[in-house]
Amino acid sequence: MCNDSNNELRNERRMFLTVTSCALFAVGGAGWITPYIRSWNPSVRAKAAGAPITIDLASIPEGALLVEEWRGRPIYIVKRTKEMIASTLDLNNELLNPDSEDDQQPEYARNNHRSIKPEILVIEGVCTHLGCTPKFRNKKNTNGFTGFFCPCHGSKFDFSGRVYKGVPAPTNLKVPPHYFADANTLVVGIDEERQA
Amino acid sequence: MKLLYLTITLTLLSTALLAAESPVELLSANTDIQDKASLRRGAYLFINQCTSCHSAKYMRYARLARDLEISEEEVVDNMLRFGATKISDTISSAMTPDAGEKAYGIAPPDLTLEAKYRGVDWVYSYLMGFYKDEKTTFGYNNRVMNNVAMPWILASSQESMSEEEFSRDMRDLTNFMDYMAEPIKPWRQNFGKYVIIFLLVLLIPVWLLKREYWRDIHGLRSPTSV
Amino acid sequence: MSLLTRKSTDLLHWIDYRLPIIQAFKTHMSEYYAPKNLNFWYFFGVLAMLAFANQLLSGIWLTMFYTPTIESAFASIEYIMRDVESGWIIRYMHEVGASFFFIAVYLHIYRGFLYGSYKKPRELVWLIGMFIYLLMMAEGFFGYVLPFGNMSFWGAKVIMNIIGVIPVIGEDLQIWVQGDFFISGATLSRFFAFHVALVPIILIAGIYLHVIALHQVGSNNPEGIDIKAHKDENGIPLDGIPFHPYYTVHDLIPVVLFILAFFVTIFYFPDGGGFFIEPPNYIPANNLSTPDHITPVWYFTPFYAMLRAVTITFLGMDAKFWGLIVITGAILVLFFLPWLDRSPVKSLRYKGRVSKAFLMIWTFCFIGLGVLGIKPADWAPEWVSPTFTIIYFAYFLLMPFYTRWETCKTVPERITANGQRSR
């Protein structure tokens, strides 16, 4: 009935149609799976809950720690005293990364006080070692240490959130995006230029 | 066998014909959910006229701003009302359910899903359906809901506007409520056609593939050229 | 390229030595010989399986966002519809999918009626299938309660009250099943567990056994001819063709058409015209106010109409009790179909006039009951639903007699050349 060249043609035709169908099914499958993948993104509710927060700075006493929550993380805000700022300036030899040469802060906080205004420190209270919340040590007590001390594995940070040498934490504490809407209003969670 | 199929078809057909029925004849809302201008007008009407008593607790202002192309500043400045402070908040009402129950004997229902619950035509007919009726306590009634508990709050605008203007407003409001009941509706109606076109295209190689393989079965000889 | 091919062939054989995948593919696909004359009625098994897979996947995803508490169940559906990215389409795929699953399964079962697919040697295939149908009804019921709209609540309440009708133990049983004195959070939690875990697991097992049992005895066909009666020298049925590739490519057409209908519904009629999501389910459950027209979701309506049709007190038991007996019987009688049908032939094509006429009337009555179940109780004259119910039962209960006495046509030995029916 069929000679060889006919068979070859037939097989070619079948192969072509099979491949075309499979390719189109793959495209359809990708489209069909898309909602399943997208549904895992943070929902509108989660995004609303993770929206930038506004903090009134007028009420914070100087030298004290204020803890706020943003996206489930503690945000540490410290209105630093002159002594606190001074204490950070002569630590360079003891710090691992005194000049903040990594990506732990936005560009506008890459300076020697790691903040927009020298007296206002805004950092995430999440230890860069394993995520514990470092304790705020204001008064000199044990070993004469002041700054942030992580109770989990003893990591130490100065009043700018910079990590000391010889502790488990590998990098400085993270500075979240923030800006000042006016002199006494701090917005955490968004940069000034992202603001429309 | 053919008679059997005929029976099934006729039964289903007669069901379809008998399907429509309603105690009150409803007006046709005739809304177009793709008409953003109409939806925007409806949104303002809803916020200004309805939220004194009714909430829409599943509808976020941010969604409304994005879908209806109203700027966020505009929404924050002119639409946020009654306890809503952020654009991500949902539409709340000035009246608590308890206060509503005291005032009208029934708590004003949340209206997010009203258009789905009642149907678009019903909502439009209801909004258009208020009329003066001296026999009732309050002196008015509604064509689709007898002894209606809701005050005729639109009475003054209904008097000051022409019939045409008023019905356009109510149509916009109905349209907005239809959108609010399912904010994805305009988008899905637009997007659906691409899915349908894709599937119709997919049908072509699939159909050819089947025909190609089934040449073997039907004992037909393959054509010598493609 | 040839190296890659060789490597993958090696891997395939490595696995096959340890897990018989090649053998399984042969048994169920490339060397499963199906009659060459299967018509469109034979699509619905594959389509039902596709619909089931869709239910599983979309359902698993919905559990990630749904909250099974009476306080937040309803709101969590709106959360899925509005706040979860693409959540609306996953929800619609599940909701429309449920109805499409039932459409496919009803037509699949009806195919069995037409061509006698339940008859020897496929009795177990049929029994397992009916078991799957029963589970699906449970699954559909539990699922319908979960959004906890007002129709969910009242639908659940009516079904729970049916349990309460059982003599002696009914009331206690109802409270035990509910875990409370009404449909409450306790009820919702256990319905959720049943809907997402217990019933689907048994369904998967049931569907697996259904297919295995079918492939053991082979597929029936519209002619009801036993293709295994005539085999070639290799033991391959002369009128059979390998399922793969012939029926796989064949089935792709209805698969695409089914998906097309599915997405048309999702994008343009996701409520199914009020049949898939009934309007009263757009307000939260209210245990003090019944919806004006309370109807179950469409796939239950024939049985619901039968329940309502029974209005007599008999043997000291009230109508509610007999209603329960009637719907239980209506489902149970289907299980006995293989033994009620005494016809020497399988397919309706060769059965006598009585069988044909009776099936036609039965079909009309069953669909009619479905319509009556949707409509208010006073929509049709009183005698209609009891009559339809009686005909429903008569079809089955008289079957042993009319199938034996009527004159059948002779079934041909072979399926003719082009897979067309013989004249």
mmCIF file with all atom_site columns, N, CA and C in Angstrom, chain B residues 40-100:
data_model
loop_
_atom_site.group_PDB
_atom_site.id
_atom_site.type_symbol
_atom_site.label_atom_id
_atom_site.label_alt_id
_atom_site.label_comp_id
_atom_site.label_asym_id
_atom_site.label_entity_id
_atom_site.label_seq_id
_atom_site.pdbx_PDB_ins_code
_atom_site.Cartn_x
_atom_site.Cartn_y
_atom_site.Cartn_z
_atom_site.occupancy
_atom_site.B_iso_or_equiv
_atom_site.pdbx_formal_charge
_atom_site.auth_seq_id
_atom_site.auth_comp_id
_atom_site.auth_asym_id
_atom_site.auth_atom_id
_atom_site.pdbx_PDB_model_num
ATOM 1   N N  . ARG B 1 40  ? -16.855 56.192 37.440 1.00 0.00 ? 40  ARG B N  1
ATOM 2   C CA . ARG B 1 40  ? -16.334 57.264 38.308 1.00 0.00 ? 40  ARG B CA 1
ATOM 3   C C  . ARG B 1 40  ? -17.469 58.100 38.876 1.00 0.00 ? 40  ARG B C  1
ATOM 4   N N  . ARG B 1 41  ? -18.399 58.488 38.001 1.00 0.00 ? 41  ARG B N  1
ATOM 5   C CA . ARG B 1 41  ? -19.555 59.262 38.488 1.00 0.00 ? 41  ARG B CA 1
ATOM 6   C C  . ARG B 1 41  ? -20.311 58.453 39.543 1.00 0.00 ? 41  ARG B C  1
ATOM 7   N N  . GLY B 1 42  ? -20.457 57.164 39.250 1.00 0.00 ? 42  GLY B N  1
ATOM 8   C CA . GLY B 1 42  ? -21.162 56.290 40.197 1.00 0.00 ? 42  GLY B CA 1
ATOM 9   C C  . GLY B 1 42  ? -20.439 56.205 41.536 1.00 0.00 ? 42  GLY B C  1
ATOM 10  N N  . ALA B 1 43  ? -19.102 56.179 41.466 1.00 0.00 ? 43  ALA B N  1
ATOM 11  C CA . ALA B 1 43  ? -18.308 56.090 42.700 1.00 0.00 ? 43  ALA B CA 1
ATOM 12  C C  . ALA B 1 43  ? -18.560 57.313 43.577 1.00 0.00 ? 43  ALA B C  1
ATOM 13  N N  . TYR B 1 44  ? -18.553 58.513 42.960 1.00 0.00 ? 44  TYR B N  1
ATOM 14  C CA . TYR B 1 44  ? -18.804 59.731 43.738 1.00 0.00 ? 44  TYR B CA 1
ATOM 15  C C  . TYR B 1 44  ? -20.212 59.717 44.325 1.00 0.00 ? 44  TYR B C  1
ATOM 16  N N  . LEU B 1 45  ? -21.174 59.304 43.508 1.00 0.00 ? 45  LEU B N  1
ATOM 17  C CA . LEU B 1 45  ? -22.553 59.230 44.001 1.00 0.00 ? 45  LEU B CA 1
ATOM 18  C C  . LEU B 1 45  ? -22.644 58.288 45.192 1.00 0.00 ? 45  LEU B C  1
ATOM 19  N N  . PHE B 1 46  ? -21.972 57.138 45.060 1.00 0.00 ? 46  PHE B N  1
ATOM 20  C CA . PHE B 1 46  ? -22.037 56.151 46.139 1.00 0.00 ? 46  PHE B CA 1
ATOM 21  C C  . PHE B 1 46  ? -21.425 56.719 47.419 1.00 0.00 ? 46  PHE B C  1
ATOM 22  N N  . ILE B 1 47  ? -20.215 57.286 47.277 1.00 0.00 ? 47  ILE B N  1
ATOM 23  C CA . ILE B 1 47  ? -19.512 57.821 48.447 1.00 0.00 ? 47  ILE B CA 1
ATOM 24  C C  . ILE B 1 47  ? -20.321 58.953 49.077 1.00 0.00 ? 47  ILE B C  1
ATOM 25  N N  . ASN B 1 48  ? -20.857 59.818 48.249 1.00 0.00 ? 48  ASN B N  1
ATOM 26  C CA . ASN B 1 48  ? -21.546 60.992 48.791 1.00 0.00 ? 48  ASN B CA 1
ATOM 27  C C  . ASN B 1 48  ? -22.941 60.687 49.303 1.00 0.00 ? 48  ASN B C  1
ATOM 28  N N  . GLN B 1 49  ? -23.651 59.795 48.645 1.00 0.00 ? 49  GLN B N  1
ATOM 29  C CA . GLN B 1 49  ? -25.057 59.596 48.990 1.00 0.00 ? 49  GLN B CA 1
ATOM 30  C C  . GLN B 1 49  ? -25.293 58.375 49.884 1.00 0.00 ? 49  GLN B C  1
ATOM 31  N N  . CYS B 1 50  ? -24.513 57.322 49.697 1.00 0.00 ? 50  CYS B N  1
ATOM 32  C CA . CYS B 1 50  ? -24.877 56.049 50.331 1.00 0.00 ? 50  CYS B CA 1
ATOM 33  C C  . CYS B 1 50  ? -24.137 55.782 51.628 1.00 0.00 ? 50  CYS B C  1
ATOM 34  N N  . THR B 1 51  ? -22.881 56.327 51.740 1.00 0.00 ? 51  THR B N  1
ATOM 35  C CA . THR B 1 51  ? -22.044 55.876 52.849 1.00 0.00 ? 51  THR B CA 1
ATOM 36  C C  . THR B 1 51  ? -22.428 56.488 54.193 1.00 0.00 ? 51  THR B C  1
ATOM 37  N N  . SER B 1 52  ? -23.372 57.433 54.199 1.00 0.00 ? 52  SER B N  1
ATOM 38  C CA . SER B 1 52  ? -23.841 57.928 55.489 1.00 0.00 ? 52  SER B CA 1
ATOM 39  C C  . SER B 1 52  ? -24.443 56.780 56.287 1.00 0.00 ? 52  SER B C  1
ATOM 40  N N  . CYS B 1 53  ? -25.095 55.865 55.576 1.00 0.00 ? 53  CYS B N  1
ATOM 41  C CA . CYS B 1 53  ? -25.738 54.745 56.259 1.00 0.00 ? 53  CYS B CA 1
ATOM 42  C C  . CYS B 1 53  ? -25.120 53.387 55.911 1.00 0.00 ? 53  CYS B C  1
ATOM 43  N N  . HIS B 1 54  ? -24.652 53.249 54.659 1.00 0.00 ? 54  HIS B N  1
ATOM 44  C CA . HIS B 1 54  ? -24.197 51.932 54.203 1.00 0.00 ? 54  HIS B CA 1
ATOM 45  C C  . HIS B 1 54  ? -22.678 51.877 54.121 1.00 0.00 ? 54  HIS B C  1
ATOM 46  N N  . SER B 1 55  ? -22.128 50.734 54.517 1.00 0.00 ? 55  SER B N  1
ATOM 47  C CA . SER B 1 55  ? -20.703 50.511 54.297 1.00 0.00 ? 55  SER B CA 1
ATOM 48  C C  . SER B 1 55  ? -20.528 49.671 53.037 1.00 0.00 ? 55  SER B C  1
ATOM 49  N N  . ALA B 1 56  ? -19.274 49.562 52.611 1.00 0.00 ? 56  ALA B N  1
ATOM 50  C CA . ALA B 1 56  ? -18.910 48.609 51.554 1.00 0.00 ? 56  ALA B CA 1
ATOM 51  C C  . ALA B 1 56  ? -17.601 48.022 52.033 1.00 0.00 ? 56  ALA B C  1
ATOM 52  N N  . LYS B 1 57  ? -17.708 47.122 53.007 1.00 0.00 ? 57  LYS B N  1
ATOM 53  C CA . LYS B 1 57  ? -16.544 46.777 53.819 1.00 0.00 ? 57  LYS B CA 1
ATOM 54  C C  . LYS B 1 57  ? -15.515 45.902 53.133 1.00 0.00 ? 57  LYS B C  1
ATOM 55  N N  . TYR B 1 58  ? -15.813 45.429 51.915 1.00 0.00 ? 58  TYR B N  1
ATOM 56  C CA . TYR B 1 58  ? -14.796 44.639 51.210 1.00 0.00 ? 58  TYR B CA 1
ATOM 57  C C  . TYR B 1 58  ? -14.112 45.455 50.118 1.00 0.00 ? 58  TYR B C  1
ATOM 58  N N  . MET B 1 59  ? -14.594 46.699 49.900 1.00 0.00 ? 59  MET B N  1
ATOM 59  C CA . MET B 1 59  ? -14.065 47.501 48.796 1.00 0.00 ? 59  MET B CA 1
ATOM 60  C C  . MET B 1 59  ? -13.038 48.494 49.314 1.00 0.00 ? 59  MET B C  1
ATOM 61  N N  . ARG B 1 60  ? -11.814 48.370 48.795 1.00 0.00 ? 60  ARG B N  1
ATOM 62  C CA . ARG B 1 60  ? -10.757 49.282 49.226 1.00 0.00 ? 60  ARG B CA 1
ATOM 63  C C  . ARG B 1 60  ? -10.714 50.512 48.323 1.00 0.00 ? 60  ARG B C  1
ATOM 64  N N  . TYR B 1 61  ? -10.450 51.672 48.939 1.00 0.00 ? 61  TYR B N  1
ATOM 65  C CA . TYR B 1 61  ? -10.312 52.903 48.158 1.00 0.00 ? 61  TYR B CA 1
ATOM 66  C C  . TYR B 1 61  ? -9.191  52.792 47.145 1.00 0.00 ? 61  TYR B C  1
ATOM 67  N N  . ALA B 1 62  ? -8.098  52.109 47.538 1.00 0.00 ? 62  ALA B N  1
ATOM 68  C CA . ALA B 1 62  ? -6.945  52.021 46.644 1.00 0.00 ? 62  ALA B CA 1
ATOM 69  C C  . ALA B 1 62  ? -7.316  51.285 45.352 1.00 0.00 ? 62  ALA B C  1
ATOM 70  N N  . ARG B 1 63  ? -8.145  50.245 45.490 1.00 0.00 ? 63  ARG B N  1
ATOM 71  C CA . ARG B 1 63  ? -8.572  49.472 44.338 1.00 0.00 ? 63  ARG B CA 1
ATOM 72  C C  . ARG B 1 63  ? -9.415  50.345 43.408 1.00 0.00 ? 63  ARG B C  1
ATOM 73  N N  . LEU B 1 64  ? -10.290 51.086 44.030 1.00 0.00 ? 64  LEU B N  1
ATOM 74  C CA . LEU B 1 64  ? -11.173 51.985 43.290 1.00 0.00 ? 64  LEU B CA 1
ATOM 75  C C  . LEU B 1 64  ? -10.349 53.034 42.524 1.00 0.00 ? 64  LEU B C  1
ATOM 76  N N  . ALA B 1 65  ? -9.348  53.589 43.230 1.00 0.00 ? 65  ALA B N  1
ATOM 77  C CA . ALA B 1 65  ? -8.501  54.600 42.594 1.00 0.00 ? 65  ALA B CA 1
ATOM 78  C C  . ALA B 1 65  ? -7.790  54.017 41.380 1.00 0.00 ? 65  ALA B C  1
ATOM 79  N N  . ARG B 1 66  ? -7.242  52.817 41.540 1.00 0.00 ? 66  ARG B N  1
ATOM 80  C CA . ARG B 1 66  ? -6.471  52.202 40.466 1.00 0.00 ? 66  ARG B CA 1
ATOM 81  C C  . ARG B 1 66  ? -7.367  51.811 39.293 1.00 0.00 ? 66  ARG B C  1
ATOM 82  N N  . ASP B 1 67  ? -8.464  51.125 39.587 1.00 0.00 ? 67  ASP B N  1
ATOM 83  C CA . ASP B 1 67  ? -9.327  50.611 38.522 1.00 0.00 ? 67  ASP B CA 1
ATOM 84  C C  . ASP B 1 67  ? -10.046 51.734 37.770 1.00 0.00 ? 67  ASP B C  1
ATOM 85  N N  . LEU B 1 68  ? -10.492 52.755 38.508 1.00 0.00 ? 68  LEU B N  1
ATOM 86  C CA . LEU B 1 68  ? -11.300 53.794 37.868 1.00 0.00 ? 68  LEU B CA 1
ATOM 87  C C  . LEU B 1 68  ? -10.460 54.986 37.433 1.00 0.00 ? 68  LEU B C  1
ATOM 88  N N  . GLU B 1 69  ? -9.125  54.842 37.601 1.00 0.00 ? 69  GLU B N  1
ATOM 89  C CA . GLU B 1 69  ? -8.200  55.892 37.188 1.00 0.00 ? 69  GLU B CA 1
ATOM 90  C C  . GLU B 1 69  ? -8.530  57.230 37.827 1.00 0.00 ? 69  GLU B C  1
ATOM 91  N N  . ILE B 1 70  ? -8.703  57.201 39.141 1.00 0.00 ? 70  ILE B N  1
ATOM 92  C CA . ILE B 1 70  ? -8.831  58.429 39.921 1.00 0.00 ? 70  ILE B CA 1
ATOM 93  C C  . ILE B 1 70  ? -7.524  58.550 40.694 1.00 0.00 ? 70  ILE B C  1
ATOM 94  N N  . SER B 1 71  ? -6.920  59.742 40.734 1.00 0.00 ? 71  SER B N  1
ATOM 95  C CA . SER B 1 71  ? -5.610  59.851 41.379 1.00 0.00 ? 71  SER B CA 1
ATOM 96  C C  . SER B 1 71  ? -5.752  59.609 42.879 1.00 0.00 ? 71  SER B C  1
ATOM 97  N N  . GLU B 1 72  ? -4.667  59.089 43.475 1.00 0.00 ? 72  GLU B N  1
ATOM 98  C CA . GLU B 1 72  ? -4.730  58.757 44.894 1.00 0.00 ? 72  GLU B CA 1
ATOM 99  C C  . GLU B 1 72  ? -4.960  60.001 45.743 1.00 0.00 ? 72  GLU B C  1
ATOM 100 N N  . GLU B 1 73  ? -4.356  61.147 45.341 1.00 0.00 ? 73  GLU B N  1
ATOM 101 C CA . GLU B 1 73  ? -4.562  62.393 46.101 1.00 0.00 ? 73  GLU B CA 1
ATOM 102 C C  . GLU B 1 73  ? -6.040  62.741 46.119 1.00 0.00 ? 73  GLU B C  1
ATOM 103 N N  . GLU B 1 74  ? -6.639  62.651 44.933 1.00 0.00 ? 74  GLU B N  1
ATOM 104 C CA . GLU B 1 74  ? -8.059  62.980 44.803 1.00 0.00 ? 74  GLU B CA 1
ATOM 105 C C  . GLU B 1 74  ? -8.896  62.093 45.734 1.00 0.00 ? 74  GLU B C  1
ATOM 106 N N  . VAL B 1 75  ? -8.576  60.800 45.750 1.00 0.00 ? 75  VAL B N  1
ATOM 107 C CA . VAL B 1 75  ? -9.338  59.881 46.598 1.00 0.00 ? 75  VAL B CA 1
ATOM 108 C C  . VAL B 1 75  ? -9.126  60.229 48.066 1.00 0.00 ? 75  VAL B C  1
ATOM 109 N N  . VAL B 1 76  ? -7.844  60.450 48.451 1.00 0.00 ? 76  VAL B N  1
ATOM 110 C CA . VAL B 1 76  ? -7.549  60.762 49.853 1.00 0.00 ? 76  VAL B CA 1
ATOM 111 C C  . VAL B 1 76  ? -8.232  62.073 50.254 1.00 0.00 ? 76  VAL B C  1
ATOM 112 N N  . ASP B 1 77  ? -8.169  63.086 49.371 1.00 0.00 ? 77  ASP B N  1
ATOM 113 C CA . ASP B 1 77  ? -8.711  64.401 49.724 1.00 0.00 ? 77  ASP B CA 1
ATOM 114 C C  . ASP B 1 77  ? -10.238 64.428 49.721 1.00 0.00 ? 77  ASP B C  1
ATOM 115 N N  . ASN B 1 78  ? -10.838 63.767 48.738 1.00 0.00 ? 78  ASN B N  1
ATOM 116 C CA . ASN B 1 78  ? -12.279 63.983 48.552 1.00 0.00 ? 78  ASN B CA 1
ATOM 117 C C  . ASN B 1 78  ? -13.167 62.764 48.778 1.00 0.00 ? 78  ASN B C  1
ATOM 118 N N  . MET B 1 79  ? -12.593 61.606 48.942 1.00 0.00 ? 79  MET B N  1
ATOM 119 C CA . MET B 1 79  ? -13.461 60.439 49.056 1.00 0.00 ? 79  MET B CA 1
ATOM 120 C C  . MET B 1 79  ? -13.382 59.727 50.403 1.00 0.00 ? 79  MET B C  1
ATOM 121 N N  . LEU B 1 80  ? -12.196 59.722 51.025 1.00 0.00 ? 80  LEU B N  1
ATOM 122 C CA . LEU B 1 80  ? -12.081 59.036 52.320 1.00 0.00 ? 80  LEU B CA 1
ATOM 123 C C  . LEU B 1 80  ? -13.057 59.677 53.305 1.00 0.00 ? 80  LEU B C  1
ATOM 124 N N  . ARG B 1 81  ? -13.898 58.855 53.890 1.00 0.00 ? 81  ARG B N  1
ATOM 125 C CA . ARG B 1 81  ? -14.879 59.391 54.846 1.00 0.00 ? 81  ARG B CA 1
ATOM 126 C C  . ARG B 1 81  ? -15.060 58.419 55.997 1.00 0.00 ? 81  ARG B C  1
ATOM 127 N N  . PHE B 1 82  ? -15.603 58.925 57.054 1.00 0.00 ? 82  PHE B N  1
ATOM 128 C CA . PHE B 1 82  ? -16.097 58.118 58.170 1.00 0.00 ? 82  PHE B CA 1
ATOM 129 C C  . PHE B 1 82  ? -15.098 57.081 58.677 1.00 0.00 ? 82  PHE B C  1
ATOM 130 N N  . GLY B 1 83  ? -13.997 57.558 59.208 1.00 0.00 ? 83  GLY B N  1
ATOM 131 C CA . GLY B 1 83  ? -13.073 56.634 59.862 1.00 0.00 ? 83  GLY B CA 1
ATOM 132 C C  . GLY B 1 83  ? -12.033 56.038 58.932 1.00 0.00 ? 83  GLY B C  1
ATOM 133 N N  . ALA B 1 84  ? -12.207 56.198 57.629 1.00 0.00 ? 84  ALA B N  1
ATOM 134 C CA . ALA B 1 84  ? -11.169 55.736 56.708 1.00 0.00 ? 84  ALA B CA 1
ATOM 135 C C  . ALA B 1 84  ? -10.070 56.785 56.696 1.00 0.00 ? 84  ALA B C  1
ATOM 136 N N  . THR B 1 85  ? -8.824  56.348 56.947 1.00 0.00 ? 85  THR B N  1
ATOM 137 C CA . THR B 1 85  ? -7.728  57.313 57.013 1.00 0.00 ? 85  THR B CA 1
ATOM 138 C C  . THR B 1 85  ? -6.679  57.057 55.950 1.00 0.00 ? 85  THR B C  1
ATOM 139 N N  . LYS B 1 86  ? -6.571  55.806 55.536 1.00 0.00 ? 86  LYS B N  1
ATOM 140 C CA . LYS B 1 86  ? -5.552  55.452 54.551 1.00 0.00 ? 86  LYS B CA 1
ATOM 141 C C  . LYS B 1 86  ? -6.236  55.018 53.256 1.00 0.00 ? 86  LYS B C  1
ATOM 142 N N  . ILE B 1 87  ? -5.508  55.135 52.171 1.00 0.00 ? 87  ILE B N  1
ATOM 143 C CA . ILE B 1 87  ? -6.079  54.748 50.879 1.00 0.00 ? 87  ILE B CA 1
ATOM 144 C C  . ILE B 1 87  ? -6.327  53.244 50.808 1.00 0.00 ? 87  ILE B C  1
ATOM 145 N N  . SER B 1 88  ? -5.601  52.478 51.655 1.00 0.00 ? 88  SER B N  1
ATOM 146 C CA . SER B 1 88  ? -5.819  51.030 51.635 1.00 0.00 ? 88  SER B CA 1
ATOM 147 C C  . SER B 1 88  ? -7.036  50.621 52.464 1.00 0.00 ? 88  SER B C  1
ATOM 148 N N  . ASP B 1 89  ? -7.679  51.584 53.122 1.00 0.00 ? 89  ASP B N  1
ATOM 149 C CA . ASP B 1 89  ? -8.865  51.257 53.923 1.00 0.00 ? 89  ASP B CA 1
ATOM 150 C C  . ASP B 1 89  ? -10.050 50.904 53.029 1.00 0.00 ? 89  ASP B C  1
ATOM 151 N N  . THR B 1 90  ? -11.042 50.251 53.642 1.00 0.00 ? 90  THR B N  1
ATOM 152 C CA . THR B 1 90  ? -12.256 49.925 52.898 1.00 0.00 ? 90  THR B CA 1
ATOM 153 C C  . THR B 1 90  ? -13.315 50.992 53.183 1.00 0.00 ? 90  THR B C  1
ATOM 154 N N  . ILE B 1 91  ? -14.365 50.970 52.366 1.00 0.00 ? 91  ILE B N  1
ATOM 155 C CA . ILE B 1 91  ? -15.397 52.003 52.472 1.00 0.00 ? 91  ILE B CA 1
ATOM 156 C C  . ILE B 1 91  ? -16.269 51.732 53.701 1.00 0.00 ? 91  ILE B C  1
ATOM 157 N N  . SER B 1 92  ? -16.187 52.630 54.664 1.00 0.00 ? 92  SER B N  1
ATOM 158 C CA . SER B 1 92  ? -16.984 52.434 55.875 1.00 0.00 ? 92  SER B CA 1
ATOM 159 C C  . SER B 1 92  ? -18.143 53.422 55.873 1.00 0.00 ? 92  SER B C  1
ATOM 160 N N  . SER B 1 93  ? -19.055 53.214 56.826 1.00 0.00 ? 93  SER B N  1
ATOM 161 C CA . SER B 1 93  ? -20.209 54.094 56.846 1.00 0.00 ? 93  SER B CA 1
ATOM 162 C C  . SER B 1 93  ? -20.213 54.882 58.144 1.00 0.00 ? 93  SER B C  1
ATOM 163 N N  . ALA B 1 94  ? -20.974 55.982 58.149 1.00 0.00 ? 94  ALA B N  1
ATOM 164 C CA . ALA B 1 94  ? -21.034 56.828 59.340 1.00 0.00 ? 94  ALA B CA 1
ATOM 165 C C  . ALA B 1 94  ? -21.883 56.182 60.411 1.00 0.00 ? 94  ALA B C  1
ATOM 166 N N  . MET B 1 95  ? -22.735 55.268 59.993 1.00 0.00 ? 95  MET B N  1
ATOM 167 C CA . MET B 1 95  ? -23.729 54.720 60.904 1.00 0.00 ? 95  MET B CA 1
ATOM 168 C C  . MET B 1 95  ? -23.335 53.308 61.337 1.00 0.00 ? 95  MET B C  1
ATOM 169 N N  . THR B 1 96  ? -23.374 53.048 62.619 1.00 0.00 ? 96  THR B N  1
ATOM 170 C CA . THR B 1 96  ? -23.141 51.676 63.068 1.00 0.00 ? 96  THR B CA 1
ATOM 171 C C  . THR B 1 96  ? -24.410 50.876 62.816 1.00 0.00 ? 96  THR B C  1
ATOM 172 N N  . PRO B 1 97  ? -24.286 49.564 62.640 1.00 0.00 ? 97  PRO B N  1
ATOM 173 C CA . PRO B 1 97  ? -25.483 48.739 62.408 1.00 0.00 ? 97  PRO B CA 1
ATOM 174 C C  . PRO B 1 97  ? -26.528 48.927 63.513 1.00 0.00 ? 97  PRO B C  1
ATOM 175 N N  . ASP B 1 98  ? -26.067 49.066 64.756 1.00 0.00 ? 98  ASP B N  1
ATOM 176 C CA . ASP B 1 98  ? -27.012 49.240 65.860 1.00 0.00 ? 98  ASP B CA 1
ATOM 177 C C  . ASP B 1 98  ? -27.807 50.534 65.720 1.00 0.00 ? 98  ASP B C  1
ATOM 178 N N  . ALA B 1 99  ? -27.082 51.612 65.420 1.00 0.00 ? 99  ALA B N  1
ATOM 179 C CA . ALA B 1 99  ? -27.752 52.893 65.254 1.00 0.00 ? 99  ALA B CA 1
ATOM 180 C C  . ALA B 1 99  ? -28.768 52.825 64.125 1.00 0.00 ? 99  ALA B C  1
ATOM 181 N N  . GLY B 1 100 ? -28.381 52.115 63.053 1.00 0.00 ? 100 GLY B N  1
ATOM 182 C CA . GLY B 1 100 ? -29.280 51.962 61.910 1.00 0.00 ? 100 GLY B CA 1
ATOM 183 C C  . GLY B 1 100 ? -30.535 51.208 62.299 1.00 0.00 ? 100 GLY B C  1
#
